[in-house]
Coordinates of C-alpha atoms in Angstrom, one line a residue:
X1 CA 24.6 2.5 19.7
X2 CA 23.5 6.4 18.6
X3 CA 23.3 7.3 15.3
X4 CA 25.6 10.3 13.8
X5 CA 23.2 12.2 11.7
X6 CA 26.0 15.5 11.6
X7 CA 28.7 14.3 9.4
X8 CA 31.9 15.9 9.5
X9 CA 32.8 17.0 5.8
X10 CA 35.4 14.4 5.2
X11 CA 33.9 11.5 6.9
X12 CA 31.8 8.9 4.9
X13 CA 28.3 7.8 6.8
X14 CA 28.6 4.2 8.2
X15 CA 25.9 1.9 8.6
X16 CA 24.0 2.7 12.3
X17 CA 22.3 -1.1 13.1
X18 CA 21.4 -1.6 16.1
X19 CA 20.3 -5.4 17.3
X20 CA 18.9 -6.6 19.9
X21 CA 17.3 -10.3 21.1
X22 CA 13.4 -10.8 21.3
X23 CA 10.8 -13.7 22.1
X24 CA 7.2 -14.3 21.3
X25 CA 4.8 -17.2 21.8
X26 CA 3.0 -17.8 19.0
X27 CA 0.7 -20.8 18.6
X28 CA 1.8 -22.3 21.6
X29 CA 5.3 -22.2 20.3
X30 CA 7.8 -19.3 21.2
X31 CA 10.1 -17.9 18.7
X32 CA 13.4 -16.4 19.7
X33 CA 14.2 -14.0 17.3
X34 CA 16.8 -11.4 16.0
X35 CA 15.7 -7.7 15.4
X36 CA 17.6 -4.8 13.7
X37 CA 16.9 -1.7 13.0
X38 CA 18.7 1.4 11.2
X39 CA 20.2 3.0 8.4
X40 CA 22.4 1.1 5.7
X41 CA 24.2 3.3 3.3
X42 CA 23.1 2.9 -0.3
X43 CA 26.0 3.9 -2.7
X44 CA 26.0 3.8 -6.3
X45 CA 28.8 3.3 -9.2
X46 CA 30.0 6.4 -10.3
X47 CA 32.0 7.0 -13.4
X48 CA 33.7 10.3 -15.2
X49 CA 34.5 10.1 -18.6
X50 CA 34.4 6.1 -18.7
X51 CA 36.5 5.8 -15.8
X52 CA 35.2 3.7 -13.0
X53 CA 35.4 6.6 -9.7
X54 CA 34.1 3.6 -7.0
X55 CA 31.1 3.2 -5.2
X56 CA 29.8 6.7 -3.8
X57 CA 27.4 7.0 -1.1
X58 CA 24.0 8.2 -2.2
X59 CA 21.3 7.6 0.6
X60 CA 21.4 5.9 4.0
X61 CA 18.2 4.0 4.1
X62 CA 16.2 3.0 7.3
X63 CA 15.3 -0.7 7.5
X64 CA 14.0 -2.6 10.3
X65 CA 14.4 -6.0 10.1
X66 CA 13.5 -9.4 12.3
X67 CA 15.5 -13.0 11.9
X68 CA 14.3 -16.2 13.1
X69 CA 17.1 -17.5 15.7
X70 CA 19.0 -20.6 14.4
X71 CA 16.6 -21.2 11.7
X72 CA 17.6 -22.5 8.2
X73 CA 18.0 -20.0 5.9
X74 CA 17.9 -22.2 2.5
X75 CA 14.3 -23.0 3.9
X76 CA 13.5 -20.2 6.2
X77 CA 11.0 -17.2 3.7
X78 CA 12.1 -13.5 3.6
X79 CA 9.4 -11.0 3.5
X80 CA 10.5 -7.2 2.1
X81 CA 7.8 -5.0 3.0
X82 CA 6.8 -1.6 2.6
X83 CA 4.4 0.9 1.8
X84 CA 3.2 3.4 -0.6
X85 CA 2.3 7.1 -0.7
X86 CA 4.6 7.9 -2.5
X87 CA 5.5 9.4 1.1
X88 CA 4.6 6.4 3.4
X89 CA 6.8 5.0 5.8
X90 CA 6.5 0.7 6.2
X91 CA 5.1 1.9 9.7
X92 CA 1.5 0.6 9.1
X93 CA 2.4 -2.7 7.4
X94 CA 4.8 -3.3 10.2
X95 CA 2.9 -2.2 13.4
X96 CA -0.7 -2.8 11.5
X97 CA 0.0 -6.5 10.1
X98 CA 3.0 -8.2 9.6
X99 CA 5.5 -7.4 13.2
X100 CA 6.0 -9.1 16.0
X101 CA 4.7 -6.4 18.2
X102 CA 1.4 -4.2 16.6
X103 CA -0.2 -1.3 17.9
X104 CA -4.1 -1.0 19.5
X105 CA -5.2 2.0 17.4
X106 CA -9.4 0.7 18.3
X107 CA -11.7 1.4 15.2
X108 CA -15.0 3.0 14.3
X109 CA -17.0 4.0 16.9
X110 CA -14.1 3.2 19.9
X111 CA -10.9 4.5 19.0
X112 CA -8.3 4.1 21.5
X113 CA -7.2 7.7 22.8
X114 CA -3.9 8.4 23.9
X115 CA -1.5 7.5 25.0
X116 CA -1.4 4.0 23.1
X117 CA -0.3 0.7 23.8
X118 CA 2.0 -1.8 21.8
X119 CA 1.2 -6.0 22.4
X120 CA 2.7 -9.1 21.0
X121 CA 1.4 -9.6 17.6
X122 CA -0.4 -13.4 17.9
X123 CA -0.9 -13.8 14.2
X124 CA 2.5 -12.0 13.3
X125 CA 4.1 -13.7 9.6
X126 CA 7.3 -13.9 11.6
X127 CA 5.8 -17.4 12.7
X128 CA 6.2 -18.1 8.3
X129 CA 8.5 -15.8 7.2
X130 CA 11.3 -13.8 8.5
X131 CA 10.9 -9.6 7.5
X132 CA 12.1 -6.8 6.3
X133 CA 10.9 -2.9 6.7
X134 CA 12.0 -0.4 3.8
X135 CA 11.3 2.9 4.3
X136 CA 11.8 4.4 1.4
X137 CA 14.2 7.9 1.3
X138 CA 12.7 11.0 2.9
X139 CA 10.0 8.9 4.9
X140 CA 11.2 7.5 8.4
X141 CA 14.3 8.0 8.8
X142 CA 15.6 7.4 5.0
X143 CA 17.5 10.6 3.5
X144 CA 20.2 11.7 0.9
X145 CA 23.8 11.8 1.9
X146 CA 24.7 14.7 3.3
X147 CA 25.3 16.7 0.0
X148 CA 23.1 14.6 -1.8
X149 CA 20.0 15.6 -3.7
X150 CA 16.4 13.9 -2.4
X151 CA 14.5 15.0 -5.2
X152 CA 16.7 12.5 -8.0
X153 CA 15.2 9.2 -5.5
X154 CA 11.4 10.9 -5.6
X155 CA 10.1 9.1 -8.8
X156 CA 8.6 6.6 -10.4
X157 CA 12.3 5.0 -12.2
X158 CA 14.2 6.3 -9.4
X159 CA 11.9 4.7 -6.6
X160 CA 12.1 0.8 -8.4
X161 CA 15.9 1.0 -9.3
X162 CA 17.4 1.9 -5.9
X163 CA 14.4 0.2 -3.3
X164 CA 15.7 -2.8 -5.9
X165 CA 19.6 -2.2 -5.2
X166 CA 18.7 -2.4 -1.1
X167 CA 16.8 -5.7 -1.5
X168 CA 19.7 -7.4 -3.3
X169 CA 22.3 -5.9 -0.7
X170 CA 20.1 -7.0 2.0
X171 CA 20.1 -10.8 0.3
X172 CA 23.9 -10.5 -0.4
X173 CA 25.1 -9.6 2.9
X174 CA 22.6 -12.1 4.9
X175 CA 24.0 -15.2 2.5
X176 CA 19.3 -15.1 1.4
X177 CA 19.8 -15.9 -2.4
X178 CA 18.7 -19.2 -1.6
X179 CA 15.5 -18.7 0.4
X180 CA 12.3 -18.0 -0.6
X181 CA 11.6 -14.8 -1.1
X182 CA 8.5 -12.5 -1.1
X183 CA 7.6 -8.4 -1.9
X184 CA 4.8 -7.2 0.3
X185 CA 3.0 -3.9 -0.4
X186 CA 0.6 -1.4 0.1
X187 CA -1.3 0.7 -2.5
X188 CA 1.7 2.8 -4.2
X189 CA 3.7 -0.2 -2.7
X190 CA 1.7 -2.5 -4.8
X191 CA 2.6 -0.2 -8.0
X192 CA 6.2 -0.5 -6.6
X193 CA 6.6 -3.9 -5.8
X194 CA 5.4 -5.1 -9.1
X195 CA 8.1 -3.6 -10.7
X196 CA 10.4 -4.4 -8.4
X197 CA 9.5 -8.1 -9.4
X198 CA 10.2 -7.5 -12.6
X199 CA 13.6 -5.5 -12.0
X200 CA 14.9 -8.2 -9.9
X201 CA 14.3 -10.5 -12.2
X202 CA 15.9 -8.9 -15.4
X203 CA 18.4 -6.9 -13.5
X204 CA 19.7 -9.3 -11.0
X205 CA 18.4 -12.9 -12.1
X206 CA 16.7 -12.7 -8.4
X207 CA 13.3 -14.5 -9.0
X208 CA 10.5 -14.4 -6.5
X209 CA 8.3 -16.9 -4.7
X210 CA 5.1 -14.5 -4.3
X211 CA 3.9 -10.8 -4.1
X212 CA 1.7 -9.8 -1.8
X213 CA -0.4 -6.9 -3.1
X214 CA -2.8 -5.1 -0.1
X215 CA -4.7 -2.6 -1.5
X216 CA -3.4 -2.7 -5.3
X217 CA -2.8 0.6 -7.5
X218 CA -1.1 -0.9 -10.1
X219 CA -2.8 0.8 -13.5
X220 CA -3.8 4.4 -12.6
X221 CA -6.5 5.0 -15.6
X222 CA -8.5 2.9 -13.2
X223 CA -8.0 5.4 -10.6
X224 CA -7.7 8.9 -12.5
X225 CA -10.4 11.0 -12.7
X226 CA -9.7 12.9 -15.5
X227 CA -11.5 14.7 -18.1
X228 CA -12.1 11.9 -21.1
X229 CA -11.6 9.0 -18.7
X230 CA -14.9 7.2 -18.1
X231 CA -13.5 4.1 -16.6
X232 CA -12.7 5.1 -12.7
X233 CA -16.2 6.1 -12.5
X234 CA -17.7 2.8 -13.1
X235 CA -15.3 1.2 -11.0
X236 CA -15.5 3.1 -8.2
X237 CA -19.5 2.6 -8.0
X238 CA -19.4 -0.8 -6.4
X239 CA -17.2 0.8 -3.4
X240 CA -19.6 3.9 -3.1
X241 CA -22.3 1.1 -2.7
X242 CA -20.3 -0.3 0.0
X243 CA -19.8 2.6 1.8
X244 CA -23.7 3.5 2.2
X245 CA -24.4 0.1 2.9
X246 CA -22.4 0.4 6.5
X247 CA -23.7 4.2 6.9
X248 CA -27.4 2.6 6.8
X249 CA -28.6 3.5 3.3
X250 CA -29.5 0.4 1.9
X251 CA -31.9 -0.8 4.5
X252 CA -31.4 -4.5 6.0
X253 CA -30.0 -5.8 2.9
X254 CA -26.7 -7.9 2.9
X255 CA -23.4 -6.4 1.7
X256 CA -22.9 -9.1 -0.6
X257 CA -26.2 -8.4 -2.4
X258 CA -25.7 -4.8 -2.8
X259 CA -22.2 -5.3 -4.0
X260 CA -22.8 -8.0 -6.9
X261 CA -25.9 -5.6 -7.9
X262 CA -23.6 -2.6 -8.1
X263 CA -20.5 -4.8 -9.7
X264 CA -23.0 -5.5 -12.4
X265 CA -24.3 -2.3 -13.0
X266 CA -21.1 -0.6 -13.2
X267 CA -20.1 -3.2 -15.5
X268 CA -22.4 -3.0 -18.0
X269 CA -25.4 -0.4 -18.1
X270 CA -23.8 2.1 -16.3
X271 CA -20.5 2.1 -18.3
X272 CA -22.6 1.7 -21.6
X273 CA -24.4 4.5 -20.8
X274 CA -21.2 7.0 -19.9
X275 CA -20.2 6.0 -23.1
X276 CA -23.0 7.4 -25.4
X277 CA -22.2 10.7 -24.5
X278 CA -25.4 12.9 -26.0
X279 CA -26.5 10.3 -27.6
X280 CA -28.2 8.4 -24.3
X281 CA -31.5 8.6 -24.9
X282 CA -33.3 11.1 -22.7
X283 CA -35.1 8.0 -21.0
X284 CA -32.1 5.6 -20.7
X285 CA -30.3 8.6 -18.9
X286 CA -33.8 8.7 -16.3
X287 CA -33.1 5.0 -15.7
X288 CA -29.5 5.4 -15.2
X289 CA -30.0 8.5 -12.7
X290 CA -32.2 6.2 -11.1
X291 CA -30.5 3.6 -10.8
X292 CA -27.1 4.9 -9.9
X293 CA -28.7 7.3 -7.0
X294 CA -29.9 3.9 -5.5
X295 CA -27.2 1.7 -5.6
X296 CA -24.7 4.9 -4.3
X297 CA -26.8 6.2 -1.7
X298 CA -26.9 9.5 -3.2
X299 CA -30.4 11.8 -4.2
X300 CA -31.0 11.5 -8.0
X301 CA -30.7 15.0 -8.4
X302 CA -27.1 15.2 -7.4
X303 CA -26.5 12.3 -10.0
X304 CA -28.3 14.4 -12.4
X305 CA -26.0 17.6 -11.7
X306 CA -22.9 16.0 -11.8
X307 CA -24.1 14.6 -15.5
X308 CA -24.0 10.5 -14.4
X309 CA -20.4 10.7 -13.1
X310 CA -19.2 11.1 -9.3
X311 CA -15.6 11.3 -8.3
X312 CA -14.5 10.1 -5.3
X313 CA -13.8 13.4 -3.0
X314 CA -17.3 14.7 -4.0
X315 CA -18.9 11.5 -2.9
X316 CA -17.4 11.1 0.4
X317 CA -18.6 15.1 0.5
X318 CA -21.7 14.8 -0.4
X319 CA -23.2 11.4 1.1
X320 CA -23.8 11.9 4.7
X321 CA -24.3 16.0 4.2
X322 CA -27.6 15.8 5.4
X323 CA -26.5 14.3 8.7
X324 CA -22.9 17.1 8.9
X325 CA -20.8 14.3 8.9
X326 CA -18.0 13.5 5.8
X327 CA -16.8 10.2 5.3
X328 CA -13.4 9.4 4.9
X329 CA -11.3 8.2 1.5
X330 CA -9.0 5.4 3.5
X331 CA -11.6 4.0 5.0
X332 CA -15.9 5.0 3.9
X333 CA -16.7 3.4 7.4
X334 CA -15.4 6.2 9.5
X335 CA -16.8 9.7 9.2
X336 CA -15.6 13.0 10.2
X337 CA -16.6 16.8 10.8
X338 CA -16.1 20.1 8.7
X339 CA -16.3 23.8 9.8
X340 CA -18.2 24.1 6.4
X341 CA -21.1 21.9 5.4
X342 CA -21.7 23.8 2.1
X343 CA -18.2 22.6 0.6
X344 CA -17.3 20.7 -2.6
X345 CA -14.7 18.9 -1.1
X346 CA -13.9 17.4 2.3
X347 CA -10.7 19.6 3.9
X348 CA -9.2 16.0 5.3
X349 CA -9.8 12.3 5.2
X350 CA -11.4 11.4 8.8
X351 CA -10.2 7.9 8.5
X352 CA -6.5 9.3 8.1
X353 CA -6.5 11.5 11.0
X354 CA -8.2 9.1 12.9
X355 CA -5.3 6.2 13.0
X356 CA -2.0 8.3 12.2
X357 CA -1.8 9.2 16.0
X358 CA -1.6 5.9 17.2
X359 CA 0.8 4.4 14.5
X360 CA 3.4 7.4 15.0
X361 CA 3.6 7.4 18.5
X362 CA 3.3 3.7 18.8
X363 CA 6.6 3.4 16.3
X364 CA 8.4 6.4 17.5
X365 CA 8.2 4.7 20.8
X366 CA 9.0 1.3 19.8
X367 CA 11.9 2.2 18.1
X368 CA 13.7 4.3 20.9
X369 CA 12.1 2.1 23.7
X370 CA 12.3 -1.5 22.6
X371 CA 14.8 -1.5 19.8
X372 CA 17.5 1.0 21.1
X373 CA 17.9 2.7 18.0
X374 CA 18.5 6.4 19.0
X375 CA 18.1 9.2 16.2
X376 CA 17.1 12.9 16.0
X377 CA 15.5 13.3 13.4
X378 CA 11.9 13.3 13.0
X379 CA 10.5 9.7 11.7
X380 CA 8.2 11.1 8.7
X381 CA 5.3 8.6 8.4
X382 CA 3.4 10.7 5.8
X383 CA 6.1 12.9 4.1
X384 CA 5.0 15.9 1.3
X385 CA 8.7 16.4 1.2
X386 CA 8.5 13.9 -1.7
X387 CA 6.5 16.1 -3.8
X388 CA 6.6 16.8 -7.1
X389 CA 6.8 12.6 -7.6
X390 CA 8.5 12.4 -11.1
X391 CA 6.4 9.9 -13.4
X392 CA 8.4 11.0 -16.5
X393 CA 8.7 7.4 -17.9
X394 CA 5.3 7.5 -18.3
X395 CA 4.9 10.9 -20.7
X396 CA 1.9 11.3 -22.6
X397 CA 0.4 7.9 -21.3
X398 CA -1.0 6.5 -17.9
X399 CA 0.7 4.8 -15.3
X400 CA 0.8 1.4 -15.3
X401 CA 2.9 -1.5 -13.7
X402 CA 0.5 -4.2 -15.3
X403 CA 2.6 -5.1 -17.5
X404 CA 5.8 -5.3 -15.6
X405 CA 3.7 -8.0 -13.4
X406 CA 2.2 -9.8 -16.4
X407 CA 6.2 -10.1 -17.8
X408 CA 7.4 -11.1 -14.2
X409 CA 4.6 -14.0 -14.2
X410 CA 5.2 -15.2 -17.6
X411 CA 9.2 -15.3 -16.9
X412 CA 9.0 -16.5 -13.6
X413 CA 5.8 -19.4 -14.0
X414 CA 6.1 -20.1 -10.2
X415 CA 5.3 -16.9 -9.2
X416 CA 2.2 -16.6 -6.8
X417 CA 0.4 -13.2 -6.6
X418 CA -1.5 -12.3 -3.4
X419 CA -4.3 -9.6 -4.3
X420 CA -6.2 -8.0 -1.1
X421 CA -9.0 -5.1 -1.1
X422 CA -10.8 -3.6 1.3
X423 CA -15.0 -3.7 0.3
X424 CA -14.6 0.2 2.0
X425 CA -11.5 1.2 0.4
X426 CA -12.0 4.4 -1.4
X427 CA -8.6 5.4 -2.4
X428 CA -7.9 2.2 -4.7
X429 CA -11.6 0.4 -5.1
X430 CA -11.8 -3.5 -4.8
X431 CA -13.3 -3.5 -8.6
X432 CA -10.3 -1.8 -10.1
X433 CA -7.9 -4.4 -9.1
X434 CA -10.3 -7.0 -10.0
X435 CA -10.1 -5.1 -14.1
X436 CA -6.4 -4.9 -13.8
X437 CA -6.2 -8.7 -12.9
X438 CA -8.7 -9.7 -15.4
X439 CA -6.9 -7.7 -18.4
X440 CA -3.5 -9.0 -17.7
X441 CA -1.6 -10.6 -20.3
X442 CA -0.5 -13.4 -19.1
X443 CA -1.6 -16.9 -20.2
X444 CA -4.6 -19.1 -19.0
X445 CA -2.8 -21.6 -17.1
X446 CA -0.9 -18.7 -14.8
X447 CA -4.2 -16.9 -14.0
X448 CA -4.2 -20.0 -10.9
X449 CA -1.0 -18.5 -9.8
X450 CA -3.2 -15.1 -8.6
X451 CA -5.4 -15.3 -5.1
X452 CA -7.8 -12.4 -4.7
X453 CA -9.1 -11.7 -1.3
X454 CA -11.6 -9.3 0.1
X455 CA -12.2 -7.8 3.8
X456 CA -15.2 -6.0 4.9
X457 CA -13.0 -2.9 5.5
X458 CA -11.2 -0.4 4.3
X459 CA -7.5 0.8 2.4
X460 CA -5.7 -0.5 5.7
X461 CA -8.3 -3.8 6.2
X462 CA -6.2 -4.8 9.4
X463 CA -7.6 -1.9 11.2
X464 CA -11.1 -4.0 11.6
X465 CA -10.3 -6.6 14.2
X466 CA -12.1 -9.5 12.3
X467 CA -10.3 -8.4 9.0
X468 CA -6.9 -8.3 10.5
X469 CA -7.1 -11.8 12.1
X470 CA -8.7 -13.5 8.6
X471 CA -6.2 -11.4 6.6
X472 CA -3.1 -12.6 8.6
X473 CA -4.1 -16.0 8.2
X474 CA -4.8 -15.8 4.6
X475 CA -1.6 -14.6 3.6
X476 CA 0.7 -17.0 6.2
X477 CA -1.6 -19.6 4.2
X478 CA 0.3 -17.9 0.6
X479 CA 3.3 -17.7 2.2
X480 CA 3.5 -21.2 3.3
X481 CA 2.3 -22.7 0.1
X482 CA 4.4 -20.4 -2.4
X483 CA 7.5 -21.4 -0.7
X484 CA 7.9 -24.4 -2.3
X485 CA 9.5 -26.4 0.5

């Protein structure tokens, strides 16, 4: 079945699912399963001067999805997944983690060149849950309607409301309301999927089993670098630690030592001392120079010139100058090359350009070769077309979904929260989603409901073999024990 991408003016898009029938042995036990993939067409209720005009077509939206065969489905979990960006496609949760079939993109040091492969995913959560790929309009294959404008689904409001409107649609129209249900995503799809929670909650009366948060961004002050703002500097220190303690610079010690010593730095002296402002003491401000330049990697002199506080592009700049090598944001354990070794700022993230190859071709592939689904246009797995992302809810303050997941918890006690960081994740640092977990206001006796899990890795922790296998395992483990049956 082909999709129509050029609609003629008068005729309405149509859903384009394709399905076709799929095995894999997992555990010693093979699993016959359902896959479909395509575009649904989102439409919205439209009405002129209080009169009700019908339900117009707004988007088609690209969804790949996988069903158990003959399985219950009052008992059988659904998984929505997807990623974040904003601009991401689901492609690296869905070849990286959670599919049935995952790509072998190699890592640090033995990267697998081209052309790629695709194998059966082993440790695959269709074996506990069955899944569902958003990609959210103007990545993969999402758009507008013809005629439609993209730019009123690129923000924050926009984003929650209708990604919300495909996961009840989906439920409705597969007869799901009754099964256990689960969000899954990464970084901005952490900010999004906790207020998806919420929405589905108070919009729809749809509560969740569990959210499954990989690489969290849910409370940007922890993550903004901006002029005023001391705390993403502190919390960022115990991932710069990290990061030199793969490239070498902290000797024989463990990662586990270097990490508690920086956690409690950055907790207390450090952030005490940003804090003071002129009024640190010429000799506490040696001691934190000192101190800082250690734990980080970096020469006390730089730590001096950039007056105690180093943001993130400048550090993964600056700490492996002296051997011409950058290192990248996604990921601190891979490194990368510049034209220009005198620059402030890296001109691209290594560990980016090092796995986007593999996962594009391995999914523009899959789709065409193994799924059938036939489409033109180009599948955007990192899309700028996004851009300018509309966070006008948020005026004059920070963005935060903290409190949407704190109101989801304390509505919804049964809700389980799955929290994962990467030890070498730059982008959104393991100790900022351990400050947004610690300062959420929920009550005592919920703070159980929250699992936090750590990988000696990076953004996308599944990358590193050994973290992808513990990782899978940890969160079929949530899955299977939030499902309540």
């Amino acid at each position: 079945m082909a999709a129509n991408d050029e609609q003629k003016p008068s005729e309405e898009p149509t859903d384009d699912l394709v399905t076709s029938q799929h095995s894999i042995t997992v555990g010693g036990r093979e699993l016959a399963y359902t896959a479909t993939a395509g575009r649904i067409v989102l439409r919205q209720e439209k009405h002129t001067d209080g009169a009700f005009d019908g339900n117009v077509a707004k988007a088609e939206v690209f969804l790949t999805a996988y069903t158990l065969d003959d399985a219950d489905p009052g008992q059988r979990p659904v998984t929505f997944a997807f990623n974040g960006g904003p601009g991401s496609a689901s492609v690296w949760l869905h070849l990286g983690l959670f599919g049935p079939r995952r790509v072998v993109s190699g890592d640090v040091g033995d990267l697998t060149p081209p052309p790629y492969a695709l194998v059966d995913n082993a440790e695959t959560l269709l074996a506990d849950s069955d899944l569902v790929f958003i990609d959210p309009v103007s990545t993969g294959y999402s758009r507008a309607v013809k005629g439609g404008k993209p730019e009123e689904f690129h923000g924050f409001a926009a984003d929650i409301e209708y990604i919300s409107e495909v996961i009840r649609l989906w439920t409705s129209r597969h007869d799901r309301w009754m099964s256990p249900k689960f969000i899954a995503g990464e970084s901005y799809g952490t900010t999004r999927g906790a207020a998806i929670a919420e929405r589905l909650q108070s919009k729809y009366g749809m509560y969740l089993n569990g959210l499954i948060l990989i690489s969290t961004a849910m409370d940007f002050n922890a993550l903004d670098f901006s002029e005023g703002n001391e705390l993403p500097y502190a919390l960022f220190v115990p991932t710069y630690a990290a990061i030199a303690h793969y490239h070498g610079l902290h000797g024989d010690r463990a990662l586990s030592d270097v990490v508690a010593e920086a956690v409690e730095f950055a907790n207390r002296d450090y952030l005490w001392a940003l804090v003071q402002g002129s009024r640190l003491s010429p000799e506490d401000r040696q001691s934190t120079v000192d101190r800082l330049a250690a734990i980080t990697g970096l020469s006390p002199d730089y730590v001096d010139r950039v007056n105690l506080r180093i943001e993130h592009i400048r550090f993964f700049t600056e700490l492996l100058r002296s051997r011409r090598l950058t290192v990248g944001r996604i990921d601190g354990r891979f490194t990368g090359w510049e034209a220009d070794y005198g620059r402030e700022r890296f001109s691209h993230d290594p560990s980016i350009s090092a796995i986007t190859g593999p996962y594009a071709s391995a999914l523009n592939h899959y789709l065409h070769g193994e799924l059938n689904y036939r489409n033109e246009l180009p599948y955007e797995v990192l899309s700028d077309r996004v851009r300018p992302w509309s966070y006008k809810d948020f005026e004059n303050s920070h963005v935060t979904v903290a409190d949407k997941l704190a109101a989801a918890m304390r509505t919804n006690p049964h809700l389980r929260v799955h929290i994962a960081a990467g030890y070498h994740d730059g982008a959104t640092p393991f100790a900022g989603s351990d400050h947004v977990v610690a300062h959420l206001a929920i009550p005592d006796e919920l703070r159980a409901n929250i699992d936090l899990a750590y990988y000696e890795a990076g953004h996308m922790m599944y990358i590193h073999e050994p973290s992808r296998l513990q990782q899978s395992a940890d969160i079929a483990a949530f899955v299977r024990t939030s499902s309540n049956r």
